Amino acid sequence: MVNWNNMDALASFQELQKTEKVKLPQVMAGESGAERAKKYSVPMAEGMVYSYAAKQVDDKVLEGLAKLAKEAQLTEKFKALYNGEVINTGENRMVLHHMTRGQLGEAVVSDGVNKRDFYVGVQQKVAEFAKKVHAGEIVNGAGERFTTVVQIGIGGSDLGPRAIYLALENWAKKQGALKMEAKFISNVDPDDAAAVLNSIDVAHSLFILVSKSGTTLETLTNESFVKDALKNAGLDASRHMVTVTSETSPLAKSDDYLAAFFMDDYIGGRYSSSSAVGGAVLSLAFGPEVFEQFLEGAAQEDKLSLNEDIFQNPAMLDALIGVYERNVLGYPCTAVLPYSQALNRFPAHLQQLDMESNGKSVNRFGEPVNYQTGPVIFGEPGTNGQHSFYQLLHQGTSVVPLQFIGFKNSQIGTDVVIQDSTSQQKLCANVAAQIVAFACGKSDDNRNKNFEGGRPSSIIIGDQLNPRTLGALLAHFENKVMFQGFVWNVNSFDQEGVQLGKVLAKQVLAHETDGALKVFSDLLNI
């Protein structure tokens, strides 16, 4: 039987709070640090490794985290999730995003529909459509091929798919797998849509409208913006648009679209990159074979998350160390620092994934919790970040745990040698140096040049960023966030916090305002 208890009611958490704190500069120095670096790592899918040697943990702390995982029933709760129990209590829904990339447990049937079959069927429909576009069987009104695909969506309909496209764009060019250039329109700011439309040939562009309900204000506004641009160019918009929506949406059977690909309420926006939300744009951009590789990487990482042993389950271990940092060590933030320019929008996706999921102050039953939950997530690629906010990370008054991501080889496979090393070697040298610098610091009589160290970090290391490793990376963080939500006993799968502003915005547009809302509306000339 699964018990949903608050974290502070768990004996293992009370015990964990009493565990002696690790002095990172001492344990990471010299041979001790070398031994930790060899010992404290966990294999991930697709040949990647999660190393936590520079985290503020030791065997005693890890023993406490293993007890916490068992008492919080993390494995049992994940099993309940993928077997179709109602885990999203806020919206009374199942949570099935894992099923878009594989069947982890029992068959899940809803309203007489096998959900795995449903997701596979949608993926097949997307693949068939993409192949016809690439083959020139689906063309524009002039009988010419489409060369660009533009996704219109916001939040999870934009951040994840955009981050994944950018992560694979150069890889695809090198592999000869870039079928169509992809662009994204998300912000209701008209300058966003205008900038994209001014950068493309609309006559040879295919637009994907992504809205589960078919009523998302920002997305429908941008759709109208695009339709006006197509009309002004003398083009039939219905020959240039497809939609990703729910079967019950007003968009589902509209003649305004060449095709409709379906999603359902069991997959939240921030978890939807492996559904048709990501599948349509990525299959059109790279080909359905590449999207399938991405799904396979995610599926392999999901399988590791089934393991009850935290030392064989990288996502669970990462999650538990994060809980320890948040709730025992008291660190309020986490920085995601990919040493890969291709992952330049990945931290933005993780911001939504983590902060929208676990930014909650009540538990699954609507009762206030008496402990901190999700951390603030931010980040930028290295080495750019080193010349920006690393000053605060190294010498600021707040300790910020760090999540590095690095790859041994570049995507392009070619490089230049300058001063006896390649660019990729310089990149990897920087991340290795930062891990030790943050952990160990450097003493100096000049206080301005003194580094206290004790800044914890982990790193995920892979051979190369490609569709499979990217899929595994995405699944790792999705599962990490899920496990942390289970420990904190919050519902990681609703997002009521985004609703209030939308409601008030509608009041402003309807001129139904008073008080401060009216004053600010007048100041903005609405």
Coordinates of C-alpha atoms in Angstrom, one line a residue:
M1 CA 0.0 0.0 0.0
V2 CA 1.3 3.4 -1.0
N3 CA 1.2 6.1 1.7
W4 CA 1.3 9.8 0.8
N5 CA 3.0 11.5 3.8
N6 CA 4.6 14.8 4.2
M7 CA 8.4 14.7 4.3
D8 CA 8.7 16.0 7.8
A9 CA 6.5 13.1 9.1
L10 CA 9.1 10.6 7.9
A11 CA 11.5 9.2 10.5
S12 CA 14.3 8.9 7.9
F13 CA 14.1 12.6 7.2
Q14 CA 14.4 13.5 10.9
E15 CA 17.4 11.2 11.1
L16 CA 18.9 12.8 8.0
Q17 CA 18.8 16.2 9.6
K18 CA 21.1 15.0 12.4
T19 CA 23.7 13.7 10.1
E20 CA 27.1 15.4 10.3
K21 CA 27.7 17.9 7.5
V22 CA 30.4 17.1 5.0
K23 CA 33.3 19.6 4.7
L24 CA 33.7 19.6 0.9
P25 CA 37.1 21.4 0.7
Q26 CA 38.6 18.7 2.9
V27 CA 37.1 15.6 1.3
M28 CA 37.8 16.8 -2.2
A29 CA 41.4 17.7 -1.7
G30 CA 44.3 15.4 -2.7
E31 CA 43.9 11.6 -2.8
S32 CA 40.6 11.8 -0.9
G33 CA 39.2 13.8 -3.8
A34 CA 40.6 11.3 -6.3
E35 CA 39.0 8.4 -4.5
R36 CA 35.6 10.1 -4.4
A37 CA 35.8 10.9 -8.1
K38 CA 36.3 7.2 -8.8
K39 CA 33.7 6.0 -6.3
Y40 CA 30.8 8.4 -6.4
S41 CA 29.3 7.9 -9.9
V42 CA 26.3 6.1 -11.4
P43 CA 25.9 4.8 -14.9
M44 CA 23.2 6.4 -17.0
A45 CA 21.6 5.3 -20.3
E46 CA 23.4 5.7 -23.6
G47 CA 26.9 5.4 -22.0
M48 CA 26.5 8.6 -19.9
V49 CA 27.6 8.9 -16.2
Y50 CA 26.2 10.9 -13.3
S51 CA 29.1 11.9 -11.0
Y52 CA 28.3 13.3 -7.6
A53 CA 31.8 13.2 -6.1
A54 CA 31.8 17.0 -5.6
K55 CA 28.4 17.0 -3.8
Q56 CA 28.3 17.6 -0.1
V57 CA 27.6 14.0 0.8
D58 CA 29.5 11.0 2.2
D59 CA 28.6 7.4 2.9
K60 CA 26.6 8.3 6.0
V61 CA 24.5 10.9 4.2
L62 CA 24.0 8.5 1.3
E63 CA 22.8 5.8 3.7
G64 CA 20.3 8.3 5.1
L65 CA 19.1 9.2 1.6
A66 CA 18.6 5.5 0.8
K67 CA 16.4 5.1 3.9
L68 CA 14.4 8.2 2.8
A69 CA 13.8 6.8 -0.6
K70 CA 12.5 3.6 0.9
E71 CA 10.3 5.2 3.5
A72 CA 8.9 7.7 1.0
Q73 CA 8.2 4.7 -1.3
L74 CA 9.6 6.4 -4.3
T75 CA 9.7 3.2 -6.4
E76 CA 6.2 2.2 -5.5
K77 CA 4.9 5.7 -6.3
F78 CA 6.6 5.6 -9.7
K79 CA 5.1 2.2 -10.3
A80 CA 1.7 3.6 -9.4
L81 CA 2.2 6.4 -11.9
Y82 CA 3.2 4.4 -14.9
N83 CA 0.5 1.8 -14.2
G84 CA -2.1 4.5 -14.6
E85 CA -3.2 5.5 -11.1
V86 CA -4.5 9.0 -10.6
I87 CA -1.3 10.8 -9.6
N88 CA -2.3 14.3 -10.7
T89 CA -4.7 14.9 -7.7
G90 CA -5.2 18.6 -8.6
E91 CA -6.9 17.7 -11.9
N92 CA -7.9 14.1 -11.1
R93 CA -5.8 12.7 -13.9
M94 CA -3.4 10.0 -14.7
V95 CA 0.2 11.0 -15.7
L96 CA 1.4 9.1 -18.8
H97 CA 4.2 11.0 -20.5
H98 CA 6.5 8.0 -20.0
M99 CA 4.2 6.0 -22.2
T100 CA 5.0 8.0 -25.2
R101 CA 8.4 6.3 -25.3
G102 CA 7.6 2.8 -23.9
Q103 CA 5.5 0.6 -21.8
L104 CA 7.0 0.4 -18.3
G105 CA 4.3 -1.7 -16.7
E106 CA 0.7 -2.8 -17.1
A107 CA -1.5 -1.8 -20.0
V108 CA -3.4 1.4 -19.2
V109 CA -6.9 1.7 -20.7
S110 CA -9.0 4.9 -20.5
D111 CA -12.4 5.1 -22.1
G112 CA -11.8 1.8 -23.8
V113 CA -8.6 3.1 -25.4
N114 CA -5.2 1.5 -24.8
K115 CA -3.0 4.6 -24.2
R116 CA 0.3 3.1 -25.4
D117 CA -1.4 2.2 -28.7
F118 CA -2.9 5.7 -28.9
Y119 CA 0.5 7.4 -28.5
V120 CA 2.2 5.1 -30.9
G121 CA -0.6 5.6 -33.4
V122 CA -0.2 9.4 -33.2
Q123 CA 3.6 9.0 -33.7
Q124 CA 3.0 6.9 -36.7
K125 CA 0.6 9.4 -38.2
V126 CA 3.1 12.2 -37.6
A127 CA 5.9 10.1 -39.2
E128 CA 3.8 9.4 -42.3
F129 CA 2.9 13.1 -42.7
A130 CA 6.6 14.1 -42.3
K131 CA 7.7 11.6 -44.9
K132 CA 5.2 12.9 -47.3
V133 CA 6.3 16.5 -46.8
H134 CA 10.0 15.4 -47.3
A135 CA 9.1 13.5 -50.4
G136 CA 7.2 16.4 -51.9
E137 CA 3.8 14.6 -51.7
I138 CA 2.5 17.4 -49.5
V139 CA 3.3 20.8 -51.0
N140 CA 2.2 24.4 -50.9
G141 CA -0.5 25.9 -53.1
A142 CA 2.0 26.4 -56.0
G143 CA 3.0 22.7 -55.8
E144 CA 6.4 23.6 -54.3
R145 CA 8.1 21.9 -51.3
F146 CA 8.1 23.3 -47.8
T147 CA 11.5 24.2 -46.6
T148 CA 10.8 25.6 -43.1
V149 CA 8.6 24.5 -40.2
V150 CA 7.4 27.0 -37.6
Q151 CA 5.9 25.9 -34.3
I152 CA 3.3 28.2 -32.7
G153 CA 2.9 27.5 -29.0
I154 CA 3.8 28.7 -25.5
G155 CA 5.2 27.2 -22.3
G156 CA 5.7 23.5 -22.7
S157 CA 4.6 23.7 -26.4
D158 CA 7.7 25.8 -27.0
L159 CA 10.4 25.5 -24.4
G160 CA 11.1 21.8 -24.7
P161 CA 10.7 21.3 -28.4
R162 CA 12.8 24.5 -29.1
A163 CA 15.5 23.3 -26.7
I164 CA 15.6 19.9 -28.3
Y165 CA 15.7 21.3 -31.9
L166 CA 18.5 23.7 -31.1
A167 CA 20.4 20.9 -29.3
L168 CA 20.3 18.7 -32.4
E169 CA 20.4 21.3 -35.2
N170 CA 24.2 21.2 -35.8
W171 CA 24.4 17.4 -35.3
A172 CA 21.7 17.0 -37.9
K173 CA 23.6 19.3 -40.4
K174 CA 26.7 17.2 -39.9
Q175 CA 24.8 14.0 -40.4
G176 CA 22.9 15.3 -43.4
A177 CA 19.7 14.8 -41.4
L178 CA 18.4 18.4 -41.4
K179 CA 15.3 18.1 -43.6
M180 CA 13.7 21.5 -42.7
E181 CA 14.8 24.5 -40.7
A182 CA 12.6 25.0 -37.6
K183 CA 11.5 28.3 -36.1
F184 CA 9.4 29.0 -33.0
I185 CA 6.8 31.7 -32.2
S186 CA 5.7 31.8 -28.5
N187 CA 5.5 35.2 -27.0
V188 CA 2.3 37.2 -27.5
D189 CA 4.6 40.2 -28.0
P190 CA 4.0 41.0 -31.8
D191 CA 7.7 41.6 -32.2
D192 CA 8.3 37.8 -31.7
A193 CA 6.0 36.7 -34.5
A194 CA 7.2 39.5 -36.7
A195 CA 10.8 38.6 -36.2
V196 CA 10.2 35.0 -37.2
L197 CA 8.0 35.9 -40.2
N198 CA 10.6 38.4 -41.4
S199 CA 13.3 35.7 -41.3
I200 CA 11.5 33.1 -43.4
D201 CA 9.9 32.6 -46.8
V202 CA 6.2 32.2 -45.8
A203 CA 5.3 30.6 -49.1
H204 CA 7.5 27.6 -48.4
S205 CA 6.8 27.4 -44.6
L206 CA 4.6 24.9 -42.8
F207 CA 3.1 26.1 -39.5
I208 CA 2.3 23.9 -36.5
L209 CA -0.3 25.3 -34.1
V210 CA 0.0 23.6 -30.7
S211 CA -2.9 24.1 -28.2
K212 CA -4.4 21.2 -26.2
S213 CA -7.6 23.1 -25.5
G214 CA -7.7 25.1 -28.7
T215 CA -8.4 28.2 -26.6
T216 CA -4.9 29.3 -25.5
L217 CA -5.0 33.1 -25.9
E218 CA -1.3 33.7 -26.7
T219 CA -1.2 30.9 -29.2
L220 CA -4.4 31.8 -31.0
T221 CA -3.3 35.4 -31.2
N222 CA -0.1 34.4 -32.9
E223 CA -2.0 32.1 -35.2
S224 CA -4.1 35.1 -36.3
F225 CA -0.8 37.0 -36.8
V226 CA 0.5 34.2 -39.1
K227 CA -2.7 33.8 -41.0
D228 CA -2.7 37.5 -41.8
A229 CA 0.8 37.3 -43.1
L230 CA -0.1 34.3 -45.3
K231 CA -3.2 36.1 -46.5
N232 CA -1.2 39.3 -47.3
A233 CA 1.2 37.1 -49.3
G234 CA -1.8 35.8 -51.4
L235 CA -1.6 32.4 -49.8
D236 CA -4.3 30.0 -48.5
A237 CA -3.5 29.5 -44.8
S238 CA -5.2 26.1 -44.7
R239 CA -2.6 24.8 -47.1
H240 CA 0.2 25.9 -44.7
M241 CA -1.0 24.8 -41.3
V242 CA -1.3 21.7 -39.1
T243 CA -2.4 21.5 -35.5
V244 CA -1.4 19.5 -32.4
T245 CA -4.4 19.5 -30.1
S246 CA -6.9 17.3 -28.2
E247 CA -9.6 15.2 -29.9
T248 CA -12.3 17.3 -28.3
S249 CA -10.7 20.7 -29.2
P250 CA -12.5 23.0 -31.7
L251 CA -9.3 22.7 -33.8
A252 CA -9.5 18.9 -34.1
K253 CA -11.8 18.7 -37.1
S254 CA -11.4 22.2 -38.6
D255 CA -10.8 22.7 -42.3
D256 CA -8.3 25.3 -41.5
Y257 CA -5.6 22.6 -41.1
L258 CA -3.9 20.1 -43.4
A259 CA -3.8 17.6 -40.5
A260 CA -4.5 17.3 -36.8
F261 CA -2.3 15.2 -34.4
F262 CA -3.7 14.5 -31.0
M263 CA -2.6 14.7 -27.4
D264 CA -4.5 14.1 -24.3
D265 CA -5.0 15.5 -20.7
Y266 CA -2.6 12.8 -19.3
I267 CA 0.5 14.6 -20.5
G268 CA 1.3 18.0 -19.1
G269 CA 2.8 20.7 -21.3
R270 CA 6.2 20.6 -19.7
Y271 CA 6.3 16.8 -20.1
S272 CA 5.1 16.8 -23.7
S273 CA 8.3 16.9 -25.7
S274 CA 8.2 13.2 -26.4
S275 CA 4.6 13.4 -27.5
A276 CA 3.2 14.9 -30.7
V277 CA 4.0 18.3 -29.2
G278 CA 7.7 17.7 -29.9
G279 CA 7.3 14.9 -32.3
A280 CA 5.6 16.9 -35.1
V281 CA 8.2 19.7 -35.3
L282 CA 11.2 17.4 -34.7
S283 CA 10.1 14.8 -37.2
L284 CA 9.6 17.5 -39.8
A285 CA 12.9 19.1 -39.0
F286 CA 15.1 16.0 -38.7
G287 CA 13.0 13.1 -40.0
P288 CA 10.9 10.6 -37.9
E289 CA 13.9 8.2 -37.6
V290 CA 15.8 10.8 -35.6
F291 CA 12.8 11.5 -33.3
E292 CA 12.6 7.7 -32.8
Q293 CA 16.2 7.6 -31.6
F294 CA 15.4 10.4 -29.2
L295 CA 12.5 8.4 -27.8
E296 CA 14.7 5.3 -27.5
G297 CA 17.2 7.2 -25.4
A298 CA 14.5 8.5 -23.1
A299 CA 13.0 5.0 -22.8
Q300 CA 16.4 3.5 -21.7
E301 CA 16.8 6.2 -19.0
D302 CA 13.2 5.6 -17.8
K303 CA 14.1 1.9 -17.3
L304 CA 16.9 2.9 -15.0
S305 CA 14.4 4.9 -12.9
L306 CA 12.6 1.6 -12.1
N307 CA 15.6 0.4 -9.9
E308 CA 14.9 0.4 -6.2
D309 CA 18.7 0.8 -5.4
I310 CA 19.4 4.5 -5.5
F311 CA 23.0 3.7 -6.6
Q312 CA 21.7 2.1 -9.7
N313 CA 19.1 4.8 -10.3
P314 CA 20.7 8.1 -11.3
A315 CA 17.5 10.2 -11.4
M316 CA 16.4 9.1 -8.0
L317 CA 19.9 9.7 -6.5
D318 CA 20.1 13.1 -8.1
A319 CA 16.7 13.9 -6.7
L320 CA 17.5 12.8 -3.2
I321 CA 20.8 14.8 -3.1
G322 CA 18.7 17.8 -4.3
V323 CA 16.3 17.3 -1.5
Y324 CA 19.2 17.1 1.0
E325 CA 20.6 20.4 -0.3
R326 CA 17.2 22.1 -0.2
N327 CA 15.9 20.9 3.1
V328 CA 18.9 20.0 5.2
L329 CA 21.7 22.3 3.9
G330 CA 19.2 25.1 3.1
Y331 CA 20.3 26.0 -0.4
P332 CA 17.5 27.8 -2.3
C333 CA 18.8 27.6 -5.9
T334 CA 20.3 25.2 -8.4
A335 CA 22.3 26.3 -11.4
V336 CA 22.2 24.2 -14.6
L337 CA 25.5 24.6 -16.5
P338 CA 25.8 22.7 -19.8
Y339 CA 29.2 22.9 -21.3
S340 CA 27.7 22.5 -24.7
Q341 CA 26.5 25.5 -26.7
A342 CA 23.9 23.2 -28.4
L343 CA 22.1 23.0 -25.0
N344 CA 21.8 26.8 -24.7
R345 CA 18.0 26.7 -24.2
F346 CA 18.0 23.5 -22.1
P347 CA 18.3 25.4 -18.8
A348 CA 15.2 27.4 -19.8
H349 CA 13.2 24.2 -20.4
L350 CA 14.4 22.8 -17.0
Q351 CA 13.3 26.1 -15.4
Q352 CA 9.7 25.3 -16.4
L353 CA 10.0 21.6 -15.8
D354 CA 11.2 22.0 -12.3
M355 CA 9.7 25.2 -11.1
E356 CA 6.2 24.7 -12.5
S357 CA 6.2 21.1 -11.2
N358 CA 7.5 21.6 -7.7
G359 CA 6.9 25.3 -7.0
K360 CA 4.1 24.4 -4.5
S361 CA 3.4 25.3 -0.9
V362 CA 0.6 22.8 -0.3
N363 CA 0.7 19.0 -0.5
R364 CA -1.2 16.7 -2.7
F365 CA -4.3 17.2 -0.5
G366 CA -4.2 21.0 -0.5
E367 CA -2.7 21.2 3.0
P368 CA 0.2 23.7 3.7
V369 CA 3.6 22.1 4.0
N370 CA 6.1 23.2 6.7
Y371 CA 9.3 22.9 4.6
Q372 CA 10.8 24.2 1.5
T373 CA 10.0 22.6 -1.9
G374 CA 11.3 23.3 -5.4
P375 CA 14.4 25.4 -5.8
V376 CA 14.9 28.3 -8.1
I377 CA 16.5 27.0 -11.4
F378 CA 18.7 29.1 -13.7
G379 CA 21.6 28.6 -16.0
E380 CA 23.6 29.3 -19.1
P381 CA 26.1 27.3 -21.1
G382 CA 29.7 27.3 -20.2
T383 CA 32.1 28.9 -20.8
N384 CA 29.9 31.9 -21.3
G385 CA 28.5 31.7 -17.8
Q386 CA 32.0 31.8 -16.4
H387 CA 32.3 35.4 -17.6
S388 CA 28.9 36.3 -16.2
F389 CA 27.4 35.0 -13.0
Y390 CA 30.2 32.6 -11.8
Q391 CA 31.5 35.5 -9.8
L392 CA 28.6 35.2 -7.4
L393 CA 28.7 31.4 -7.5
H394 CA 32.4 31.4 -6.5
Q395 CA 32.5 34.3 -4.0
G396 CA 29.0 35.4 -3.3
T397 CA 27.3 35.1 0.1
S398 CA 24.9 32.4 -1.1
V399 CA 25.9 28.8 -1.8
V400 CA 24.3 27.6 -5.1
P401 CA 24.5 23.9 -5.9
L402 CA 25.6 23.3 -9.5
Q403 CA 24.6 20.8 -12.1
F404 CA 27.2 20.6 -14.9
I405 CA 26.6 18.7 -18.2
G406 CA 29.6 17.9 -20.4
F407 CA 30.5 15.8 -23.5
K408 CA 33.8 14.4 -24.4
N409 CA 33.4 15.1 -28.1
S410 CA 31.8 17.9 -30.1
Q411 CA 28.9 17.4 -32.5
I412 CA 30.8 18.6 -35.5
G413 CA 33.7 16.2 -35.2
T414 CA 36.2 18.7 -36.5
D415 CA 38.3 21.1 -34.5
V416 CA 41.4 23.3 -34.5
V417 CA 44.5 23.0 -32.4
I418 CA 45.6 26.3 -30.7
Q419 CA 48.3 26.3 -28.1
D420 CA 48.6 22.5 -28.1
S421 CA 44.9 21.8 -27.5
T422 CA 41.7 21.8 -29.4
S423 CA 38.6 23.9 -28.7
Q424 CA 36.8 20.8 -27.3
Q425 CA 39.7 20.0 -25.0
K426 CA 39.7 23.6 -23.7
L427 CA 35.9 23.3 -23.1
C428 CA 36.3 20.1 -21.1
A429 CA 39.3 21.5 -19.2
N430 CA 37.2 24.4 -18.1
V431 CA 34.4 22.3 -16.7
A432 CA 36.9 20.0 -14.9
A433 CA 38.6 23.0 -13.4
Q434 CA 35.4 24.6 -12.3
I435 CA 34.3 21.4 -10.4
V436 CA 37.4 21.4 -8.3
A437 CA 37.6 25.2 -8.0
F438 CA 34.1 25.4 -6.6
A439 CA 34.6 22.5 -4.2
C440 CA 38.1 23.2 -2.9
G441 CA 38.5 27.0 -3.3
K442 CA 41.9 28.7 -2.7
S443 CA 43.3 30.4 0.3
D444 CA 44.7 33.9 -0.1
D445 CA 45.7 36.6 2.4
N446 CA 44.1 39.1 0.1
R447 CA 40.4 38.5 1.0
N448 CA 39.4 39.8 -2.4
K449 CA 41.2 36.8 -3.9
N450 CA 40.2 34.2 -1.4
F451 CA 37.9 31.4 -2.4
E452 CA 36.2 29.6 0.5
G453 CA 35.2 26.6 -1.7
G454 CA 32.5 24.3 -0.3
R455 CA 30.3 24.9 -3.4
P456 CA 28.8 21.5 -4.3
S457 CA 28.3 20.3 -7.9
S458 CA 27.5 17.2 -9.9
I459 CA 28.2 16.5 -13.5
I460 CA 26.6 14.4 -16.2
I461 CA 29.2 13.2 -18.7
G462 CA 28.5 11.8 -22.1
D463 CA 30.5 10.9 -25.2
Q464 CA 28.5 13.2 -27.6
L465 CA 25.3 15.1 -27.7
N466 CA 23.0 13.2 -30.1
P467 CA 19.4 12.2 -30.3
R468 CA 19.8 9.2 -28.0
T469 CA 21.9 11.0 -25.3
L470 CA 19.6 14.0 -25.5
G471 CA 16.5 11.8 -24.9
A472 CA 18.2 10.1 -21.9
L473 CA 19.2 13.5 -20.6
L474 CA 15.6 14.8 -20.8
A475 CA 14.2 11.7 -19.1
H476 CA 16.7 12.0 -16.3
F477 CA 15.6 15.4 -15.4
E478 CA 11.9 14.6 -15.8
N479 CA 12.3 11.7 -13.4
K480 CA 14.4 13.7 -11.0
V481 CA 11.6 16.3 -10.7
M482 CA 9.0 13.5 -10.3
F483 CA 11.0 11.8 -7.5
Q484 CA 11.5 15.1 -5.6
G485 CA 7.8 15.8 -5.9
F486 CA 7.1 12.4 -4.3
V487 CA 9.5 13.2 -1.4
W488 CA 7.9 16.6 -0.8
N489 CA 4.4 15.1 -1.2
V490 CA 3.4 17.7 -3.7
N491 CA 1.5 17.3 -6.9
S492 CA 4.1 17.8 -9.6
F493 CA 1.7 17.6 -12.5
D494 CA -0.7 20.6 -12.2
Q495 CA 0.2 24.3 -12.5
E496 CA -2.5 26.4 -10.9
G497 CA 0.1 29.1 -10.3
V498 CA 0.0 30.2 -14.0
Q499 CA -3.8 30.8 -14.0
L500 CA -4.5 33.9 -11.9
G501 CA -2.5 36.2 -14.1
K502 CA -4.4 34.9 -17.1
V503 CA -7.7 35.6 -15.5
L504 CA -6.8 39.1 -14.5
A505 CA -5.4 39.8 -18.0
K506 CA -8.8 38.9 -19.5
Q507 CA -10.4 41.4 -17.1
V508 CA -8.0 44.1 -18.2
L509 CA -8.7 43.4 -21.9
A510 CA -12.5 43.6 -21.1
H511 CA -11.9 46.9 -19.2
E512 CA -13.4 45.3 -16.1
T513 CA -10.8 46.7 -13.7
D514 CA -10.6 48.8 -10.5
G515 CA -8.0 49.7 -7.9
A516 CA -4.3 49.1 -8.7
L517 CA -5.2 46.9 -11.7
K518 CA -7.0 49.8 -13.3
V519 CA -4.1 52.2 -12.6
F520 CA -1.5 49.9 -14.1
S521 CA -3.8 49.2 -17.1
D522 CA -4.1 53.0 -17.7
L523 CA -0.3 53.5 -17.3
L524 CA 0.2 50.8 -20.1
N525 CA -2.5 52.5 -22.3
I526 CA -4.7 49.4 -22.5

